[in-house]
Short mmCIF file of C-alpha atoms and ligand atoms in Angstrom, two decimals:
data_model
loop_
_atom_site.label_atom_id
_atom_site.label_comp_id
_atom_site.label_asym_id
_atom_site.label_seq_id
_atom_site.Cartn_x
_atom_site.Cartn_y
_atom_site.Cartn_z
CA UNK E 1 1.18 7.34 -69.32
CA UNK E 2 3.56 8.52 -66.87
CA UNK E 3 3.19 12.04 -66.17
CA UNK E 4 5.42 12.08 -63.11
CA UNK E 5 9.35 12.78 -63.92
CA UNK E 6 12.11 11.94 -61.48
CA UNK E 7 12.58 16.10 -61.61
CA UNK E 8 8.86 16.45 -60.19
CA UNK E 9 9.77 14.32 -57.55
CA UNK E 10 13.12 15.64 -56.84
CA UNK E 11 11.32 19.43 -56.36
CA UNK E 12 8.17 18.09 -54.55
CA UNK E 13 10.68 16.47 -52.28
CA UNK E 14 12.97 19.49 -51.84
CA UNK E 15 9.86 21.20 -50.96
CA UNK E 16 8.66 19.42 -48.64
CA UNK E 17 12.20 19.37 -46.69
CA UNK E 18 11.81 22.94 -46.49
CA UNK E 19 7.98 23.32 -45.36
CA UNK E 20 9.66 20.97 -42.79
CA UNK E 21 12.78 23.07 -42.10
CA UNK E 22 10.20 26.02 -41.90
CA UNK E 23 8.05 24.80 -39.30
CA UNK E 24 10.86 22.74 -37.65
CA UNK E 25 12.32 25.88 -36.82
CA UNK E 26 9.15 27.55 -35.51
CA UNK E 27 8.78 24.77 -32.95
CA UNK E 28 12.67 25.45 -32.15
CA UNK E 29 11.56 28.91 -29.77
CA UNK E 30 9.03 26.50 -27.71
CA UNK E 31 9.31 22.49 -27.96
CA UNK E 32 6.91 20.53 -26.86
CA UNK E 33 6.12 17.03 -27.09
CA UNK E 34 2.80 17.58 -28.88
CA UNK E 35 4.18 20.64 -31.24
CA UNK E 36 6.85 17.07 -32.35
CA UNK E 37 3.69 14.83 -32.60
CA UNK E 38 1.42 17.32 -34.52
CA UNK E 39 4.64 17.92 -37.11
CA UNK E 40 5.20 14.14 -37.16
CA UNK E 41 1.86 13.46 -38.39
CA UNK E 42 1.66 16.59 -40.82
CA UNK E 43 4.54 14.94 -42.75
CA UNK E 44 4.94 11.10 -41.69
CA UNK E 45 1.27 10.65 -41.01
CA UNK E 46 -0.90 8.64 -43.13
CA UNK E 47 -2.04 11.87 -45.10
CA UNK E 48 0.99 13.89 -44.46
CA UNK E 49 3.03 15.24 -47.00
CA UNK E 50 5.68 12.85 -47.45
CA UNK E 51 3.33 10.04 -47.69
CA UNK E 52 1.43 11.88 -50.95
CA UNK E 53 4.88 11.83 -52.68
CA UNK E 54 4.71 8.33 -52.14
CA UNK E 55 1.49 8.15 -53.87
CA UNK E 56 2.39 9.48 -56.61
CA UNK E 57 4.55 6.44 -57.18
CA UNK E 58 2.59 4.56 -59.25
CA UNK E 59 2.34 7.33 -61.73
CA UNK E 60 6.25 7.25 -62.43
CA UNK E 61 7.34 5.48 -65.45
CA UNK E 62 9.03 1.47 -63.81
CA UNK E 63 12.56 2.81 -64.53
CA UNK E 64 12.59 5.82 -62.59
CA UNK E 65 10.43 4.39 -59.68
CA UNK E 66 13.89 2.65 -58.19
CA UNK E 67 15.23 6.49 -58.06
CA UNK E 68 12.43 8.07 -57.07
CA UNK E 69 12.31 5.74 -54.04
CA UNK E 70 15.59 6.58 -53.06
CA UNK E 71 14.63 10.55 -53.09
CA UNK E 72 11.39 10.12 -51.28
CA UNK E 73 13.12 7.89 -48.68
CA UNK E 74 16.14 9.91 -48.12
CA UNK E 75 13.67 12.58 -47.25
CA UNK E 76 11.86 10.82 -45.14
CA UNK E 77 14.91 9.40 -43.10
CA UNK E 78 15.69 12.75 -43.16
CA UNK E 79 12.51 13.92 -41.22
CA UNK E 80 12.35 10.89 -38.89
CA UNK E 81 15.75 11.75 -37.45
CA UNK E 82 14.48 15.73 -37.13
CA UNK E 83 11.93 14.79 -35.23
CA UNK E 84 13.91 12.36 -33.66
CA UNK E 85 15.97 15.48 -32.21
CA UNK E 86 13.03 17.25 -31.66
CA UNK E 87 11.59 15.13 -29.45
CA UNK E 88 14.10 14.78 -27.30
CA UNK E 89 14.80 18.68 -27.11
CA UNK E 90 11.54 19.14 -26.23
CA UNK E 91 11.99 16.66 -23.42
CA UNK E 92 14.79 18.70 -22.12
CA UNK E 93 13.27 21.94 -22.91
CA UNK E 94 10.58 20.87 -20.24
CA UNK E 95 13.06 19.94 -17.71
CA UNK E 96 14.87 22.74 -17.95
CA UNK E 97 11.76 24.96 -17.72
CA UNK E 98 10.64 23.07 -14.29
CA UNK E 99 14.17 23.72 -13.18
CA UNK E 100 13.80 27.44 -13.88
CA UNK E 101 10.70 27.75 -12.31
CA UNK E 102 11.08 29.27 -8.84
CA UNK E 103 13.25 27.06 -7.21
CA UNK E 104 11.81 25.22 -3.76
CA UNK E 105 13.97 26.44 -0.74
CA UNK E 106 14.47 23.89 1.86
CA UNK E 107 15.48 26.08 4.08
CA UNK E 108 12.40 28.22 4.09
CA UNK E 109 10.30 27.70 7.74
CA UNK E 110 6.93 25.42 6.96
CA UNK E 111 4.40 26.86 6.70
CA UNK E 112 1.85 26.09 9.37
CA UNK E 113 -1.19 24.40 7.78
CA UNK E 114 -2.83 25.01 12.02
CA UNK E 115 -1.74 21.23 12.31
CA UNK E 116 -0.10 20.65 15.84
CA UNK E 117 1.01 16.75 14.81
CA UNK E 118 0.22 13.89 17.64
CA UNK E 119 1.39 11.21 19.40
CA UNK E 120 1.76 7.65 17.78
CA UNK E 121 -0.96 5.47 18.92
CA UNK E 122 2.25 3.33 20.52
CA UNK E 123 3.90 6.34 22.61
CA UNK E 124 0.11 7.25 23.16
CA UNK E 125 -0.24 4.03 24.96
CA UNK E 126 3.07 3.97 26.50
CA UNK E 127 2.50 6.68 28.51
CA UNK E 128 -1.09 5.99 29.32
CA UNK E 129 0.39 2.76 30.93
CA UNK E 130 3.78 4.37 32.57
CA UNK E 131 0.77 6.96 34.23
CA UNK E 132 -0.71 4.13 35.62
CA UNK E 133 2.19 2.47 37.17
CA UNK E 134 3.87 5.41 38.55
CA UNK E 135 0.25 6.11 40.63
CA UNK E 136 1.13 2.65 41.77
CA UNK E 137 4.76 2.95 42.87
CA UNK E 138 6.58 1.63 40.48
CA UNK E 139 9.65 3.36 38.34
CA UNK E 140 11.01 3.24 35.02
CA UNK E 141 13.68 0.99 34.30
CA UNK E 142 15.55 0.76 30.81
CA UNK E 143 17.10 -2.05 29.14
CA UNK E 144 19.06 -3.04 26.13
CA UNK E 145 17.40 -4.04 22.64
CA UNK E 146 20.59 -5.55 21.57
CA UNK E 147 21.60 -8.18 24.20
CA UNK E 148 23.46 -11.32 24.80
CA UNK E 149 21.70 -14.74 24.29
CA UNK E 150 23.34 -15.09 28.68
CA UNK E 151 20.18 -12.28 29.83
CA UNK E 152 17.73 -12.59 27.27
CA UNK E 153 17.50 -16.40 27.61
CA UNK E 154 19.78 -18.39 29.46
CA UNK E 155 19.43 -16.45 33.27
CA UNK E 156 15.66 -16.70 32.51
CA UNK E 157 15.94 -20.51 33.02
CA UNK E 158 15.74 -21.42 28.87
CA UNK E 159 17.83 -24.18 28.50
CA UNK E 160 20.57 -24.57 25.76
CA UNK E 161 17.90 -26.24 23.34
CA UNK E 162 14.32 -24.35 23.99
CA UNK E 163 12.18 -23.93 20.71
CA UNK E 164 12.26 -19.99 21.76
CA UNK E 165 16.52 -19.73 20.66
CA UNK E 166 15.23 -20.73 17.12
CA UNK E 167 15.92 -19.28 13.69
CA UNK E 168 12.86 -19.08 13.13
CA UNK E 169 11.95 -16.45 15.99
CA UNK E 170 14.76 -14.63 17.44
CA UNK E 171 17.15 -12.39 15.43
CA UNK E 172 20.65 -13.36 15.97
CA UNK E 173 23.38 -10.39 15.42
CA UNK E 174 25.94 -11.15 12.68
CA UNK E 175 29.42 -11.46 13.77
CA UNK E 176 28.42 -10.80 17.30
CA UNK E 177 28.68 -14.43 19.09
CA UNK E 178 25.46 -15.13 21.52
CA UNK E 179 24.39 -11.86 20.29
CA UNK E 180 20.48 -11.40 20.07
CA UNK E 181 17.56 -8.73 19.33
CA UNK E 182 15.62 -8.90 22.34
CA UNK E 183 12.88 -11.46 21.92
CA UNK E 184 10.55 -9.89 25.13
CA UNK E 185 11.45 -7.19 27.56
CA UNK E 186 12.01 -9.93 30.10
CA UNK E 187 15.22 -9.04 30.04
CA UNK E 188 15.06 -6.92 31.84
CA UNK E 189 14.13 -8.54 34.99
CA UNK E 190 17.75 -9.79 34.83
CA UNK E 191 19.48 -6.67 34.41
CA UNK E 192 17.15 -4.94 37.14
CA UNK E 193 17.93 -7.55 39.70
CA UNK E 194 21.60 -7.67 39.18
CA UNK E 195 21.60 -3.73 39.07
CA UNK E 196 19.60 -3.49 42.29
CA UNK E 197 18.97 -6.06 45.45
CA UNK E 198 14.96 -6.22 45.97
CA UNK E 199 13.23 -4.69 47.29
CA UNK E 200 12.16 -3.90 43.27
CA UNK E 201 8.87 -2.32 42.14
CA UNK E 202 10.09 -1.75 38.22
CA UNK E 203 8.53 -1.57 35.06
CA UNK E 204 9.82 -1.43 31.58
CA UNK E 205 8.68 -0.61 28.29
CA UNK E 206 10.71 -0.83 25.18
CA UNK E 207 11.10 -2.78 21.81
CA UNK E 208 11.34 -6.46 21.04
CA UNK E 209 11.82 -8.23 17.77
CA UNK E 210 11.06 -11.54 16.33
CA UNK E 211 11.08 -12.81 12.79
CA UNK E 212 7.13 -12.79 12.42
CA UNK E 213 4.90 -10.85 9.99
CA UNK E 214 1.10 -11.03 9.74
CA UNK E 215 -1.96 -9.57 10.60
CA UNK E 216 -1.45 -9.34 14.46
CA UNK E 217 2.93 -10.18 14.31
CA UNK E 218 5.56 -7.38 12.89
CA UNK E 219 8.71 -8.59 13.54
CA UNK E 220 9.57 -5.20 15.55
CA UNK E 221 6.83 -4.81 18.18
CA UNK E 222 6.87 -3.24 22.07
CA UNK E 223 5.95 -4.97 25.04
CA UNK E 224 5.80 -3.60 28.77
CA UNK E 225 7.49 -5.47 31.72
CA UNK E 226 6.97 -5.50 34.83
CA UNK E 227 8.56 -6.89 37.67
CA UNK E 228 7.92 -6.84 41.86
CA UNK E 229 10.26 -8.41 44.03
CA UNK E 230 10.21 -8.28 48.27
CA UNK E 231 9.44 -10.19 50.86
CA UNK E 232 5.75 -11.98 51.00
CA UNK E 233 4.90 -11.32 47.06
CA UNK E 234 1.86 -13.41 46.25
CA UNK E 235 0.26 -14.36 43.28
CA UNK E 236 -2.78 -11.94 44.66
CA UNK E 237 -0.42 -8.89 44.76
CA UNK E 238 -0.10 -9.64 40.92
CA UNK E 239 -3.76 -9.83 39.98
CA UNK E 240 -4.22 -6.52 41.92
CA UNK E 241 -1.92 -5.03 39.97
CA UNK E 242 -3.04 -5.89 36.41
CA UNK E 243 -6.69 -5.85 37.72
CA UNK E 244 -5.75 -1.73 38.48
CA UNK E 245 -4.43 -1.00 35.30
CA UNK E 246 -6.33 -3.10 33.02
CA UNK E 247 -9.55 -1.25 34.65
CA UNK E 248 -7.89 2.11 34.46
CA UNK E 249 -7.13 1.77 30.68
CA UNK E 250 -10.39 -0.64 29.64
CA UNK E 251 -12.88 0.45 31.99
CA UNK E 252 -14.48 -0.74 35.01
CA UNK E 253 -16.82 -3.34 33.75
CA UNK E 254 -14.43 -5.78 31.87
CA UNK E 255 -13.52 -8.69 34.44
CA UNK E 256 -10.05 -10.42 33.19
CA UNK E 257 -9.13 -13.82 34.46
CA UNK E 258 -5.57 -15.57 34.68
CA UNK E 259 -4.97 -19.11 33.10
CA UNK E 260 -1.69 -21.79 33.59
CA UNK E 261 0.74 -21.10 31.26
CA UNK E 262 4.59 -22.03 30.48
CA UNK E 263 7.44 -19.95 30.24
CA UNK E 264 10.59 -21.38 32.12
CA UNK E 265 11.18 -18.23 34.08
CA UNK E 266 8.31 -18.22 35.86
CA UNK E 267 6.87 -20.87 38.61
CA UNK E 268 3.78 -21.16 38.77
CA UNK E 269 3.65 -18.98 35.12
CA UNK E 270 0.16 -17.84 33.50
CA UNK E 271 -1.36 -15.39 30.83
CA UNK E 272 -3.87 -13.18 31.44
CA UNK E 273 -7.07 -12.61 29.75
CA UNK E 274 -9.27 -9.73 28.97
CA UNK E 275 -13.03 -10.18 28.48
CA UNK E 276 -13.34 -8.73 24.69
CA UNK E 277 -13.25 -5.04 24.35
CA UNK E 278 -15.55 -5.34 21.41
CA UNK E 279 -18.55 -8.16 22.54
CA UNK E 280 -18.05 -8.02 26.56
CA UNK E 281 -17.81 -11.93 26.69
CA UNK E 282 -20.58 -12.94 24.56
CA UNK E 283 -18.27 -14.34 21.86
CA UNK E 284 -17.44 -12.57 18.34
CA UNK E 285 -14.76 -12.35 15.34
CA UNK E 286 -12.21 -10.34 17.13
CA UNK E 287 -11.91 -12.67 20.09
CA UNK E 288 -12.37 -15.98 17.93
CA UNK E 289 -15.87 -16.24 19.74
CA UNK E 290 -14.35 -16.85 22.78
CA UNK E 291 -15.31 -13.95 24.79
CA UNK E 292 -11.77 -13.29 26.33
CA UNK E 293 -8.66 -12.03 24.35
CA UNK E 294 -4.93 -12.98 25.71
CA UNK E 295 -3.36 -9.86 26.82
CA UNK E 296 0.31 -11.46 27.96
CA UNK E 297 2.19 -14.02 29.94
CA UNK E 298 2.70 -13.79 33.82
CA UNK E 299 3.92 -15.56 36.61
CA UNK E 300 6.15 -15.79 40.50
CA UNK E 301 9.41 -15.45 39.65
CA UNK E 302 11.45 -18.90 39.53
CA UNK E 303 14.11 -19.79 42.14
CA UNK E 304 16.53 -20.38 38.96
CA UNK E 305 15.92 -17.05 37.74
CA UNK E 306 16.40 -15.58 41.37
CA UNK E 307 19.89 -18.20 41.86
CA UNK E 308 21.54 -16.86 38.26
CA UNK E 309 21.23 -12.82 39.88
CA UNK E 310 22.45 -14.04 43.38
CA UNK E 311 19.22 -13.08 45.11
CA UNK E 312 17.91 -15.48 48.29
CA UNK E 313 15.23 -17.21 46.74
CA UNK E 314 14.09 -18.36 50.08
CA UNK E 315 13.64 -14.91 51.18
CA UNK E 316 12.64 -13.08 48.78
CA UNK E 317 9.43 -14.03 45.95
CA UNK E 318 8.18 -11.86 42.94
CA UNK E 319 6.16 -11.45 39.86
CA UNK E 320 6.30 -10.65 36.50
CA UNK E 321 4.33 -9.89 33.90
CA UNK E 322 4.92 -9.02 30.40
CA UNK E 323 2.50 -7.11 27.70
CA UNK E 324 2.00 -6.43 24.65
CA UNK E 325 1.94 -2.44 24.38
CA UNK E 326 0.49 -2.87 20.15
CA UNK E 327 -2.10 -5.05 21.23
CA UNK E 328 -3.47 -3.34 24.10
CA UNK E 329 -3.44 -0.25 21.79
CA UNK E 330 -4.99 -1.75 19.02
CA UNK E 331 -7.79 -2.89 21.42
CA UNK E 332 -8.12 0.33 23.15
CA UNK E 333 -8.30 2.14 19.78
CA UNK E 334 -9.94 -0.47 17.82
CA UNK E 335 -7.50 -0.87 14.98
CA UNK E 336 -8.35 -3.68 12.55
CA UNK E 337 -4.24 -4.22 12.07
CA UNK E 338 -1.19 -3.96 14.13
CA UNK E 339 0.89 -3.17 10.90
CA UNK E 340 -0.78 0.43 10.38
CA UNK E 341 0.89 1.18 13.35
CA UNK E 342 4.41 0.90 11.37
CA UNK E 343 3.49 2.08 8.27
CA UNK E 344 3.73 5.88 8.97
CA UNK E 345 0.57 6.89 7.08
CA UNK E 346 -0.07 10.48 8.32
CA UNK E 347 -3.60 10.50 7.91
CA UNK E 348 -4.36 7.64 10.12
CA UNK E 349 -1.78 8.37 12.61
CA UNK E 350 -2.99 12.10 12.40
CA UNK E 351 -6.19 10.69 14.35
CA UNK E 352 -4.96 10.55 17.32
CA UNK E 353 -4.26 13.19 20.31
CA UNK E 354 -1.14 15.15 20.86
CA UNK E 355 -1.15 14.02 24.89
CA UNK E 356 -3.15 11.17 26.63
N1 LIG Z 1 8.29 -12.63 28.17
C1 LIG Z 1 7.10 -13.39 27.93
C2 LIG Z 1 6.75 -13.29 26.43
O1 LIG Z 1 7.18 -12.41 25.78
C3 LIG Z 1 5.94 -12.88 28.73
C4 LIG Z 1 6.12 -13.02 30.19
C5 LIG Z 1 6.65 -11.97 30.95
C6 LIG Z 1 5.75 -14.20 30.83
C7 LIG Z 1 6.82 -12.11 32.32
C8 LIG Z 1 5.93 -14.34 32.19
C9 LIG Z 1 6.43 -13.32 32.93
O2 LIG Z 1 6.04 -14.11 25.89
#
């Protein structure tokens, strides 16, 4: 009945260790992962070889099939671990071959693809605006991002427990006491007037952060102040001024309108609206169907403000405004959100000019 002998087993499985070793080593000169697969299915694979010593199991006579097991298993273990080996050499062996393939040199020049880059939609703007002022009079004036809690709130007339100091919005610096991320470029209205007596036609653009993330909030964004203080300032010299640049950047045919507003640093304080860039007034999804979209806040500078620099507040008046430099950029651009403007994706910043 059983014309299978241990022997028969023993040589089938010697044989098939060395049709192995055989073809093992011809995958040795060029590993890959699918030479391993291809070998692991000729001999592990449902009809590979060491499986059809297994099927010759049942012809074995009960008392040798204990035995015989242990050969045909030892040569399988056997095999798994090979290819075990193999796999992982040929995982090296492609490594190593990307490493030897010519080598990228860093410090090779690029090469020019014609591209001449452009400006960020935010510098873009930036200087659109800084164009328009300077045709107007007014100069540059820098402040600090990182300032104390003394010019970024409490000489602009914020007392010790206004919402505005809150966790929730302004970014305290750690281990720094009354340390703060600018919250609005308003500071600067402080350091300008205690760096200079008025006479003051200054504007200011630069960074401001507040912990706020969403469609049209990035907790980084830039705003643009500006600031006018002499003798006889009026609330009229103010409109002019935003009526001249909103017109030079929008167009002639957008009307904007000021409305009351709070902010503690101004007296009588305002924001200013622009009829929508997108319906002209008639109402649609980007201005909530309102017809107007808020631009910034605005107002005459308050006497507080004026006593904490040690300027006569009975001589002198002033204005400020403060804007949003993202917004007016996405408006002027049309972008559908203010976060592609921080997310450095070169094909949609690559849309844009390399000079206003
Ligand atoms: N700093 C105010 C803000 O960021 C805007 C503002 C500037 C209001 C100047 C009045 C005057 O909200």
């Amino acid at each position: 009945m059983s014309d299978v002998t241990l022997n028969t087993i023993q040589d089938q499985a010697n044989q098939v260790e060395s049709a192995f070793a055989e073809q093992k080593s011809a995958l040795a000169a060029n590993p890959s992962a699918k030479g391993v697969e291809e070998l692991r299915v000729a001999f592990l694979g449902r009809k590979g070889q060491v499986t059809s010593i297994m099927e010759q199991m049942r012809n074995i006579s009960k008392d040798d099939r204990p035995e015989a097991g242990k050969i045909i298993n030892k040569t399988r273990s056997k095999i798994e671990s090979a290819i075990e080996e193999l796999k992982a050499e040929a995982e090296e062996f492609l490594i190593q071959q990307k490493l030897d393939q010519a080598p990228i040199d860093i410090s090779l020049p690029v090469q020019s693809s014609g591209a001449k880059g452009s400006l960020h939609p935010v510098t873009l703007m930036r200087r659109v605006l800084l164009k328009e002022f300077r045709k107007l009079g007014f100069t540059v004036y820098d402040g600090p991002e990182v300032d104390l809690d003394l010019y970024n709130f409490s000489s602009l007339n914020f007392k010790d427990d206004h919402p505005a100091r809150d966790m929730q919005d302004t970014f305290f610096v750690k281990d720094f006491d009354k340390t703060v991320l600018r919250t609005h470029t308003s500071n600067i209205q402080i350091h300008a007037l205690m760096n200079q007596q008025p006479p003051l036609r200054v504007v200011s653009p630069g960074r401001t952060y507040r912990c706020d993330s969403d469609l049209t909030h990035t907790p980084m964004f830039h705003q643009i102040e500006c600031l006018v203080v002499d003798q006889n300032i009026s609330m009229g010299d103010m409109k002019g001024v935003i009526d001249t640049f909103l017109k030079a950047i929008f167009g002639d045919d957008l009307e904007t309108r000021l409305r009351p507003s709070y902010f503690p640093f101004v007296e009588p304080g305002g924001e200013v609206d622009l009829q929508c860039v997108s319906c002209r007034g008639k109402g649609c999804r980007i201005c909530s169907q309102t017809g107007w979209l808020e631009i910034g806040g605005l107002g005459m500078i308050h006497p507080n403000v004026f006593e904490a620099v040690g300027v006569d507040s009975e001589r002198y008046t002033g204005f400020a405004f403060g804007f949003g430099i993202d917004r007016i950029a996405m408006l002027r651009y049309g972008l559908q959100d203010l976060r592609q403007l921080f997310e450095g994706n070169q094909q949609f910043l690559g849309q844009f000019p390399i000079q206003p």
